[in-house]
XYZ file of C-alpha atoms in Angstrom:
659
model
C 2.861 29.982 -10.999
C -0.547 28.202 -10.244
C -2.103 27.699 -13.131
C -5.039 26.097 -11.815
C -7.377 26.713 -8.595
C -10.223 24.168 -7.179
C -12.305 25.733 -4.398
C -14.514 24.669 -1.940
C -15.596 21.808 -4.863
C -18.565 19.961 -4.117
C -19.676 17.594 -6.978
C -22.788 14.463 -6.133
C -24.106 11.778 -7.907
C -27.341 10.778 -6.202
C -26.495 10.456 -2.814
C -22.653 9.845 -3.228
C -20.998 13.100 -2.949
C -17.776 12.704 -4.934
C -16.038 15.934 -4.031
C -16.719 17.312 -0.542
C -15.737 20.513 -0.471
C -12.447 19.637 -1.774
C -9.466 21.454 -2.754
C -6.921 21.127 -5.669
C -3.715 23.865 -6.712
C -2.086 22.695 -9.865
C 1.520 24.688 -10.403
C 3.123 25.278 -14.080
C 5.235 22.021 -14.820
C 3.871 19.783 -12.082
C 3.172 16.017 -13.492
C 0.114 14.853 -10.632
C -0.592 11.457 -10.762
C -4.268 10.845 -9.802
C -5.557 7.812 -7.571
C -8.280 5.889 -6.359
C -10.913 3.673 -5.957
C -13.403 2.862 -9.098
C -16.476 4.988 -8.501
C -14.530 7.878 -6.157
C -14.860 10.068 -8.973
C -11.911 10.775 -10.217
C -12.854 10.888 -14.465
C -15.426 13.565 -13.205
C -12.824 15.544 -11.158
C -10.348 15.325 -14.856
C -13.868 16.367 -16.313
C -14.318 19.442 -14.333
C -11.099 20.343 -14.538
C -11.450 20.121 -18.461
C -14.568 22.190 -18.459
C -16.432 19.509 -19.457
C -18.458 19.169 -16.276
C -19.831 21.374 -13.855
C -20.062 21.218 -9.629
C -22.350 21.716 -7.982
C -20.828 24.571 -5.630
C -17.252 26.332 -5.264
C -15.263 27.133 -8.097
C -12.562 26.777 -10.790
C -9.855 29.157 -11.898
C -7.927 28.961 -13.946
C -4.931 31.197 -15.248
C -5.748 33.703 -18.181
C -5.091 32.082 -21.594
C -4.418 28.957 -20.252
C -4.787 26.031 -23.156
C -5.074 22.679 -22.238
C -6.329 19.252 -23.369
C -8.179 16.356 -22.154
C -8.047 12.791 -23.242
C -11.269 10.719 -22.305
C -10.933 6.816 -21.520
C -12.796 5.976 -24.961
C -11.954 9.005 -27.178
C -14.944 10.099 -29.600
C -13.879 11.748 -32.842
C -15.556 14.399 -35.007
C -17.490 12.392 -38.059
C -15.811 14.469 -40.799
C -12.374 12.786 -39.429
C -11.988 10.074 -41.698
C -8.919 9.193 -41.866
C -6.142 9.923 -38.968
C -4.650 12.691 -40.545
C -7.442 14.881 -39.729
C -8.179 13.182 -36.852
C -4.928 14.316 -35.135
C -5.319 17.289 -36.901
C -8.459 18.805 -34.872
C -6.085 19.557 -31.816
C -4.976 22.474 -34.392
C -7.898 23.382 -35.310
C -8.015 27.122 -33.998
C -4.682 27.584 -36.029
C -6.739 26.388 -38.993
C -8.963 28.533 -38.462
C -6.132 32.021 -38.527
C -4.525 30.575 -41.432
C -7.691 30.893 -43.696
C -8.947 33.474 -42.177
C -4.992 34.681 -42.925
C -5.883 33.902 -46.440
C -8.909 35.335 -47.089
C -9.475 38.117 -44.440
C -12.705 39.532 -43.861
C -13.534 43.272 -43.355
C -12.876 42.576 -39.543
C -10.236 40.839 -39.672
C -6.365 42.395 -38.300
C -4.328 40.911 -40.157
C -1.002 41.653 -37.771
C -3.267 40.348 -34.502
C -3.903 36.879 -37.386
C -0.222 36.860 -37.980
C 1.375 37.503 -34.321
C -1.561 34.328 -33.174
C -0.327 32.270 -35.586
C 3.508 32.997 -34.676
C 3.116 32.152 -30.810
C 1.512 28.877 -32.194
C 3.562 27.778 -34.638
C 1.335 27.521 -36.801
C 2.683 27.954 -40.286
C 4.292 24.813 -40.018
C 1.168 22.869 -38.757
C 1.509 19.976 -41.050
C 4.618 19.222 -40.500
C 3.978 19.287 -36.803
C 1.300 16.466 -37.660
C 2.624 14.778 -39.693
C 5.974 14.820 -36.981
C 3.604 13.076 -33.825
C 1.828 10.689 -36.276
C 5.416 8.947 -36.796
C 6.486 8.777 -33.104
C 2.968 6.875 -31.944
C 3.634 5.025 -35.052
C 0.001 5.964 -36.684
C -0.721 6.158 -40.940
C -1.800 8.916 -41.720
C -4.013 7.498 -44.405
C -5.866 5.080 -42.338
C -9.485 5.170 -41.503
C -11.025 5.528 -38.159
C -13.408 2.927 -38.516
C -11.498 0.337 -39.669
C -8.498 1.176 -36.319
C -8.713 -0.837 -33.152
C -9.390 0.597 -29.485
C -5.927 0.711 -28.312
C -4.865 2.268 -32.129
C -7.404 5.027 -31.518
C -6.438 5.677 -27.899
C -2.713 6.586 -29.485
C -5.016 8.901 -32.478
C -6.479 10.628 -29.393
C -3.156 11.499 -27.452
C -1.565 12.648 -30.699
C -4.717 15.168 -31.023
C -3.865 16.629 -27.907
C 0.116 16.415 -28.107
C -0.509 18.112 -31.445
C -1.478 21.112 -29.939
C 0.794 21.963 -27.422
C -0.845 22.957 -24.516
C -0.130 24.273 -21.606
C -1.848 21.339 -19.087
C -2.805 17.706 -20.465
C -5.839 16.007 -18.686
C -4.812 12.497 -19.075
C -7.820 9.964 -18.331
C -5.953 6.107 -17.814
C -4.060 6.789 -21.196
C -1.781 3.216 -20.866
C -4.835 1.469 -21.669
C -4.481 -0.631 -24.785
C -1.531 1.026 -25.356
C 1.203 -1.816 -26.484
C 4.926 -0.972 -23.713
C 6.726 0.603 -27.140
C 3.730 3.440 -26.685
C 3.962 3.626 -23.116
C 7.715 4.011 -23.343
C 7.226 6.656 -25.885
C 4.156 8.389 -23.886
C 6.287 8.033 -20.368
C 9.052 10.020 -21.638
C 7.003 12.529 -23.749
C 5.494 13.477 -20.638
C 8.742 13.449 -18.029
C 10.031 16.368 -20.460
C 6.663 18.003 -21.314
C 6.509 21.663 -20.007
C 3.539 22.547 -18.995
C 1.496 20.551 -16.399
C -0.109 17.167 -16.567
C -2.726 15.664 -14.812
C -2.902 11.466 -15.451
C -5.545 9.226 -14.395
C -3.947 5.087 -14.345
C -3.202 2.314 -12.595
C 0.114 1.454 -14.176
C 1.873 1.708 -11.297
C 5.316 1.738 -13.082
C 4.225 4.344 -15.585
C 3.669 6.915 -12.067
C 6.480 6.113 -11.219
C 8.683 7.559 -14.292
C 6.115 9.782 -14.942
C 4.469 11.799 -11.660
C 5.586 14.470 -9.365
C 3.242 14.303 -6.691
C -0.118 12.048 -6.518
C -3.390 12.621 -5.308
C -5.641 10.865 -4.156
C -9.243 11.430 -4.101
C -10.618 9.392 -1.022
C -13.905 9.445 0.361
C -14.874 13.468 -1.753
C -11.233 14.638 0.191
C -7.905 16.024 -1.954
C -4.724 14.335 -0.325
C -1.349 15.727 -1.564
C 1.709 13.358 -1.222
C 5.242 14.792 -2.612
C 6.854 12.485 -4.957
C 6.209 9.537 -7.335
C 3.869 6.655 -6.440
C 6.538 4.883 -4.698
C 6.759 7.434 -2.367
C 3.292 7.815 -1.821
C 2.758 3.864 -0.665
C 5.264 4.513 1.334
C 3.594 7.656 2.705
C 0.162 6.156 2.955
C 0.599 3.124 5.043
C 2.391 5.237 7.342
C -0.048 7.245 7.453
C -2.872 3.935 7.577
C -1.229 2.810 10.315
C -1.461 6.373 12.962
C -4.740 6.331 11.780
C -5.615 3.276 13.167
C -3.768 3.899 15.962
C -5.659 6.683 16.875
C -9.115 5.087 15.585
C -8.387 2.306 17.784
C -7.376 4.519 21.072
C -10.232 6.570 20.972
C -12.723 3.465 20.346
C -11.197 2.310 23.753
C -12.097 5.252 25.506
C -15.807 5.353 24.198
C -15.773 1.843 25.477
C -14.365 2.836 28.353
C -16.742 5.860 29.172
C -19.931 4.213 28.334
C -19.231 1.429 30.691
C -18.605 4.062 33.642
C -22.109 6.036 32.561
C -23.847 2.173 32.750
C -22.650 2.020 36.636
C -24.610 5.766 37.585
C -23.852 8.911 37.680
C -24.873 11.903 40.426
C -26.463 14.161 37.682
C -25.740 17.166 39.917
C -22.122 17.158 40.169
C -20.680 19.631 37.803
C -18.037 17.518 36.836
C -19.919 13.922 36.259
C -22.213 16.506 33.515
C -19.056 17.399 31.924
C -18.236 14.076 31.372
C -21.658 13.331 29.995
C -20.870 15.408 27.508
C -17.787 14.474 26.830
C -19.496 11.221 26.476
C -21.617 12.213 23.734
C -19.344 14.284 21.933
C -17.263 10.505 22.019
C -20.511 9.296 20.283
C -21.168 11.672 17.437
C -17.358 11.917 16.761
C -17.975 8.062 16.106
C -20.620 8.143 14.190
C -19.706 10.924 11.936
C -16.305 8.959 11.667
C -16.065 7.937 7.126
C -14.341 4.630 7.783
C -12.907 4.140 4.641
C -14.431 2.186 1.315
C -13.815 -1.855 2.718
C -11.693 -3.940 0.149
C -13.028 -6.204 -2.727
C -13.594 -9.350 -1.516
C -11.660 -11.455 -4.389
C -11.152 -15.403 -4.243
C -11.040 -17.611 -7.156
C -13.372 -20.121 -7.738
C -11.149 -23.456 -8.292
C -13.162 -25.931 -10.121
C -11.590 -29.158 -10.510
C -8.276 -29.592 -11.024
C -6.753 -30.573 -14.770
C -4.660 -32.986 -16.101
C -0.928 -32.408 -15.395
C -0.764 -32.078 -19.561
C -2.871 -28.515 -20.712
C -1.060 -28.182 -23.530
C 1.964 -28.843 -26.004
C 2.756 -27.986 -28.390
C 5.315 -29.015 -31.814
C 6.509 -27.098 -34.728
C 3.635 -25.132 -34.669
C 3.120 -22.072 -37.173
C 0.349 -19.754 -38.614
C -0.302 -17.152 -41.146
C -2.595 -14.784 -42.120
C -3.697 -13.159 -45.700
C -2.157 -14.574 -49.135
C 0.655 -13.290 -51.651
C 2.378 -10.559 -50.631
C 0.114 -9.406 -47.571
C 0.354 -12.871 -46.110
C 2.044 -12.358 -42.528
C 2.947 -15.280 -40.067
C 2.152 -14.753 -36.880
C 3.754 -18.114 -35.132
C 6.532 -19.451 -36.356
C 8.002 -23.147 -35.289
C 7.395 -22.423 -32.119
C 7.405 -25.576 -29.560
C 6.756 -25.824 -25.319
C 4.615 -27.463 -23.134
C 2.765 -26.094 -20.581
C 1.819 -27.848 -17.468
C -0.451 -27.412 -14.793
C 0.186 -24.612 -12.379
C 1.963 -22.850 -14.926
C 1.104 -18.620 -15.175
C 2.269 -17.708 -18.613
C 2.716 -14.267 -19.325
C 2.504 -13.025 -23.430
C 4.476 -10.360 -23.986
C 4.705 -8.326 -27.334
C 3.222 -5.202 -29.147
C -0.652 -4.740 -30.365
C -0.875 -6.631 -33.186
C 2.084 -9.294 -32.835
C -1.194 -11.879 -32.224
C -1.134 -12.405 -28.161
C -4.992 -13.350 -28.354
C -4.246 -15.349 -31.883
C -1.602 -17.981 -29.668
C -4.334 -17.235 -26.935
C -6.411 -19.611 -29.104
C -4.040 -21.881 -30.383
C -3.098 -23.046 -27.280
C -6.293 -23.560 -25.689
C -6.739 -25.299 -28.979
C -9.504 -23.024 -30.830
C -8.102 -22.087 -33.882
C -6.379 -24.986 -35.781
C -2.583 -24.065 -36.976
C -1.114 -24.367 -40.595
C 1.381 -26.276 -39.752
C 2.620 -28.513 -36.936
C 1.029 -30.018 -33.631
C -0.813 -28.984 -30.706
C -1.687 -31.865 -27.831
C -4.416 -30.420 -25.512
C -4.946 -32.131 -21.618
C -7.400 -33.832 -20.187
C -10.587 -32.304 -18.065
C -9.975 -28.044 -18.743
C -12.502 -25.879 -17.925
C -11.672 -22.644 -18.692
C -12.504 -19.378 -18.278
C -12.099 -16.275 -20.427
C -11.548 -12.507 -19.534
C -11.741 -10.077 -22.869
C -10.022 -6.902 -22.921
C -12.618 -5.519 -25.258
C -15.705 -6.234 -22.539
C -17.708 -7.951 -25.048
C -19.122 -10.241 -22.785
C -20.911 -7.010 -21.090
C -24.535 -6.988 -21.684
C -25.308 -3.346 -20.787
C -28.789 -3.054 -20.241
C -29.237 -6.635 -17.449
C -29.177 -5.492 -14.764
C -26.259 -6.182 -12.027
C -27.688 -9.225 -10.743
C -29.003 -10.965 -13.991
C -25.087 -10.297 -15.651
C -23.499 -11.830 -12.419
C -26.742 -14.602 -11.984
C -28.887 -14.687 -14.950
C -32.253 -16.356 -13.942
C -31.718 -17.073 -9.745
C -30.974 -15.232 -6.700
C -28.243 -17.754 -5.713
C -24.722 -18.415 -6.938
C -22.914 -22.005 -6.448
C -19.593 -20.820 -5.646
C -16.533 -23.114 -3.463
C -19.350 -25.410 -1.971
C -21.633 -22.480 -0.824
C -24.666 -21.459 -1.528
C -24.246 -17.254 -1.937
C -27.074 -14.666 -2.536
C -26.233 -12.771 -5.524
C -26.697 -9.424 -3.650
C -24.159 -10.827 -0.786
C -21.489 -12.036 -3.709
C -21.984 -7.669 -5.486
C -21.368 -7.008 -1.809
C -17.591 -8.662 -1.775
C -16.788 -6.705 -4.980
C -18.102 -3.138 -3.536
C -21.777 -3.152 -5.200
C -23.727 -1.818 -3.070
C -27.484 -3.978 -3.088
C -28.792 -0.773 -3.749
C -27.716 -0.951 -6.765
C -28.039 -4.555 -7.717
C -31.145 -3.183 -10.130
C -28.789 -0.790 -11.637
C -28.768 -1.395 -15.495
C -24.098 -2.030 -16.614
C -24.264 0.736 -18.482
C -24.584 3.103 -15.839
C -20.900 1.893 -14.487
C -17.534 3.877 -14.833
C -14.901 2.162 -16.871
C -13.153 0.480 -13.732
C -16.208 -0.657 -11.786
C -17.523 -2.752 -15.678
C -13.864 -4.569 -15.576
C -14.520 -5.452 -11.837
C -17.977 -6.971 -12.806
C -17.137 -9.131 -15.016
C -14.132 -9.758 -12.636
C -17.016 -11.173 -10.476
C -18.206 -12.725 -13.344
C -15.350 -14.689 -13.868
C -13.747 -15.807 -10.966
C -17.784 -17.195 -9.792
C -16.965 -19.717 -12.362
C -15.368 -22.800 -11.079
C -12.610 -22.990 -13.950
C -9.245 -24.194 -13.725
C -7.475 -22.419 -16.757
C -7.866 -18.867 -16.538
C -7.210 -16.619 -19.985
C -6.883 -13.132 -19.064
C -6.414 -10.128 -21.731
C -6.003 -6.553 -20.467
C -7.426 -7.289 -16.909
C -5.785 -4.515 -15.553
C -7.567 -1.628 -17.648
C -9.317 0.982 -15.568
C -9.020 -1.435 -12.487
C -8.263 0.534 -9.014
C -4.852 -0.074 -8.365
C -5.891 -1.752 -4.616
C -8.239 -3.995 -6.860
C -5.006 -5.149 -9.222
C -2.675 -5.551 -6.023
C -5.204 -7.800 -4.724
C -6.284 -9.759 -7.683
C -1.994 -10.108 -7.961
C -2.285 -11.668 -4.783
C -4.974 -14.292 -5.723
C -3.712 -15.454 -9.655
C -0.450 -15.884 -7.435
C -2.247 -18.146 -5.574
C -3.965 -20.174 -7.687
C -3.233 -23.366 -8.249
C -4.695 -24.052 -11.853
C -3.190 -22.535 -15.338
C -3.197 -18.747 -16.368
C -2.514 -17.291 -19.334
C -1.589 -13.298 -18.408
C -1.516 -10.648 -21.837
C -0.674 -7.120 -20.238
C 1.246 -4.747 -20.326
C 1.558 -3.532 -16.799
C 5.566 -5.002 -15.630
C 4.835 -4.604 -11.934
C 0.962 -7.265 -12.423
C 3.092 -9.527 -14.583
C 6.902 -9.765 -12.366
C 3.833 -10.418 -9.465
C 1.964 -13.104 -11.012
C 3.909 -15.133 -13.562
C 5.949 -18.181 -13.900
C 7.241 -17.669 -17.277
C 7.038 -14.767 -20.318
C 6.559 -15.522 -24.038
C 8.055 -12.546 -25.818
C 7.592 -12.116 -29.399
C 10.488 -11.359 -30.902
C 9.052 -10.889 -34.613
C 8.454 -11.720 -37.557
C 5.877 -14.853 -35.456
C 8.717 -15.594 -33.837
C 7.527 -16.182 -30.090
C 10.211 -17.863 -26.784
C 9.911 -18.805 -23.516
C 11.819 -17.398 -20.813
C 11.300 -18.563 -17.337
C 10.753 -15.999 -14.662
C 8.879 -12.675 -14.872
C 10.233 -9.374 -16.710
C 13.560 -8.766 -15.129
C 14.225 -12.832 -15.120
C 12.923 -12.570 -18.957
C 15.784 -9.603 -19.547
C 18.790 -11.386 -17.832
C 17.897 -14.410 -19.755
C 18.066 -12.363 -22.914
C 21.550 -10.441 -22.336
C 22.650 -13.955 -21.512
C 21.466 -14.909 -24.380
C 21.877 -12.689 -27.284
C 24.687 -10.647 -25.088
C 22.584 -7.651 -25.099
C 19.327 -5.503 -23.749
C 16.087 -6.629 -25.763
C 16.166 -4.127 -28.060
C 11.932 -4.294 -28.114
C 10.016 -3.412 -25.512
C 12.532 -0.531 -24.328
C 10.114 0.095 -21.430
C 11.217 -2.260 -19.511
C 14.411 -0.262 -19.376
C 15.101 1.143 -15.960
C 16.718 4.889 -17.179
C 17.259 5.856 -13.698
C 13.695 6.090 -13.016
C 14.348 5.369 -8.787
C 11.840 4.826 -6.574
C 11.412 8.732 -4.678
C 12.871 7.840 -1.217
C 12.017 10.082 1.936
C 12.887 10.538 5.406
C 12.029 7.986 8.698
C 9.693 9.659 10.702
C 11.674 9.005 14.233
C 10.487 11.670 15.626
C 9.963 11.240 18.802
C 7.224 13.323 21.432
C 9.112 14.686 24.340
C 6.494 17.219 25.975
C 4.054 14.466 27.551
C 3.246 15.373 31.102
C 3.469 12.283 33.664
C 0.236 10.782 34.339
C -0.993 11.917 37.767
C -0.079 8.811 40.316
C -3.643 7.529 41.475
C -4.043 7.835 45.386
C -3.935 3.828 45.604
C -5.395 4.258 49.676
C -9.213 3.162 50.601
C -11.001 6.730 50.813
C -12.095 6.271 54.680
C -15.428 8.322 55.355
C -13.293 9.632 58.452
C -10.145 10.929 56.378
C -10.496 14.554 55.143
C -8.162 15.834 52.352
C -5.397 16.753 52.712
C -4.054 20.717 51.407
C -2.143 19.099 48.449
C -5.121 17.351 47.362
C -7.389 19.421 47.461
C -5.320 22.049 45.923
C -5.002 19.082 43.013
C -8.839 18.233 42.564
C -9.241 22.069 42.009
C -6.511 22.077 39.873
C -8.042 18.921 37.751
C -10.305 20.824 35.797
C -8.817 22.628 34.270
C -6.259 20.152 33.278
C -9.006 17.958 31.924
C -9.906 21.136 29.210
C -6.492 21.506 28.644
C -6.219 18.263 27.801
C -9.045 17.874 25.808
C -8.827 21.670 24.019
C -5.044 19.794 22.944
C -6.630 16.483 21.560
C -9.283 18.401 19.679
C -6.487 20.986 18.020
C -4.234 17.584 17.321
C -7.453 15.497 15.097
C -8.336 18.988 13.730
C -4.569 18.843 11.992
C -4.634 15.225 11.249
C -8.516 15.369 9.514
C -7.718 16.389 6.030
C -4.856 13.700 5.597
C -2.583 17.274 3.512
C 0.077 17.047 6.875
C 1.321 13.045 6.068
C 1.974 14.434 2.705
C 3.378 17.932 3.322
C 5.579 16.762 7.781
C 5.584 13.143 7.679
C 7.670 13.688 10.598
C 5.358 15.790 12.619
C 2.522 13.986 11.522
C 3.366 11.148 13.332
C 4.481 13.041 16.189
C 1.773 14.278 16.605
C -0.601 10.714 16.292
C 2.107 9.594 19.280
C 0.787 12.677 21.052
C -2.638 12.049 20.814
C -2.528 8.831 21.652
C -0.412 9.855 25.524
C -3.480 12.635 25.834
C -6.441 9.800 26.232
C -3.747 7.602 29.095
C -3.669 11.703 30.954
C -7.477 12.037 30.629
C -8.501 8.564 31.599
C -5.557 9.254 34.497
C -6.876 12.421 35.838
C -10.903 11.930 34.842
C -10.002 8.579 37.804
C -7.961 10.965 40.043
C -10.980 13.987 40.016
C -13.599 11.188 40.793
C -12.038 10.042 43.487
C -10.958 12.595 45.001
C -13.955 13.880 44.859
C -15.872 11.440 46.507
C -13.019 10.806 49.168
C -13.896 14.527 49.757
C -17.620 14.501 49.736
C -17.698 10.919 52.155
C -14.930 13.126 54.873
C -16.501 15.114 57.671
C -16.655 18.688 57.757
C -16.220 18.826 53.605
C -17.838 21.548 51.682
C -19.125 20.332 47.968
C -19.228 24.185 47.189
C -15.049 24.113 47.103
C -14.887 22.015 43.753
C -17.957 22.905 41.890
C -16.889 24.806 38.628
């Protein structure tokens, strides 16, 4: 059953089309993961589906009576909601209004209709529903919103959306600032959710567990891929490889035709004119081809090497508060950090990961124990709250205040060129930072951080809002980085790709270091404790395996053999044979048929949906497209050789070949 239908949708900001006559269908029970580059328009598309943003063109149709809830990246709350309970209860505002009208009916109120509406929405127990949802997300109903951290406010917004039991959930980066337990709970809830879900997320493990379909927003167009994120990665890689082959062959054909035209042609020849027109079409197609947006050119400025010892902790302890409220954040921790170590800090929100980082860097003295720091340490710090952002500064001034140049890795680079490496167009260099999307702001912070030489990188939730391609590139660069890395993250795949050891919170201020990544931690914990670690449960693979797709081994079987060219040197005295004349007369029709078939294949492959629906057929069409180009070149060359032979021979009749 179709619940939402986005038809011929257009939306643009300035000259940048975010939606370019896009189509999107959401059926009941689907869980759609929306992916794409930062700034591609994912959040704008979600706001369109939520009715918060209007299209420039096209239409959005919804099933009658459909109920939906939207959770933004940075949730906002009603000023009257001073407590968490009141904020979550906003999700049942309609139910509360019906109950109030039922208790104090007006002259126009239909009590039977109100009673039916309340029953249908399970409204008599709305307070119990709010309390149950708060308990699942471990939220204190009496806590004041003003005192909450960003992660807790995100959980409050999720609770507000879920408590209303909508038909459709629209979630924009719901895992940002959530700890692993909360991400695990959310994945379980969404997997069991009876309605439909559209979710934007950079967390690939989360997408694998939740989604049944991936929709990619790429240069204004939406492309569908069945299955979860792992299935999408497989299909996307195959599609890109096939597109590269098709485009390379088209470019080669264009180069050959350009070389032919430079040799000079006789314009009076009908077939030569047709070939010139074909060349013009090839030029136009090459001009109009929308190339994929380039990849971030991300390099880490390394700085001078530190000493071999970075930090040494001996029986370090630290507590906060007084009396009964005193909480131990670190208890009797001893560890040694050496140059080149890449340490992942894992723990729930509030466990004290940021505090422990400050101890490791010598910024915070412990209550007990000793901290010894190494020599020549140069630290670069990435703050998850983006405190370093100067919203009113231009991109250029934020990266390089007071100078147009950056001294980077022994090179002098213009700041606009450096920004272009992070996919910020030169025209945006004077734009204010506040005009950027959340992902673009994170990318800008990374650009400034990585431009400054350092031998110790501290990354506190660097993955929030980053697109997945940038995330994968950052993984590679950090893995190759010769300095020391401290990484705080709840992203399992990111941690596994980067860290050499994990420092895990095990409750009551206890932290334990494990060699290797997350999988190694789990194995060692089982060996050490005799069980899978109770916290965090999100690391367990509970049967959520990547969808498998059939290999596309389809082979094209209908490619006609290329005509064999006449290798004899044309002679002015030789006439065309009867067979050659028949071949010459048939070649124009064959060339037209091949061009028509090629255009039909290009149309079928153009929007990319065929790769998701039928990857084997897409592969076969791409192979056939390449075969047609070879046949076309052979046919054109053969036609030209035969026509030249006919016109050079005695008694020829040029009119016989004119079309």
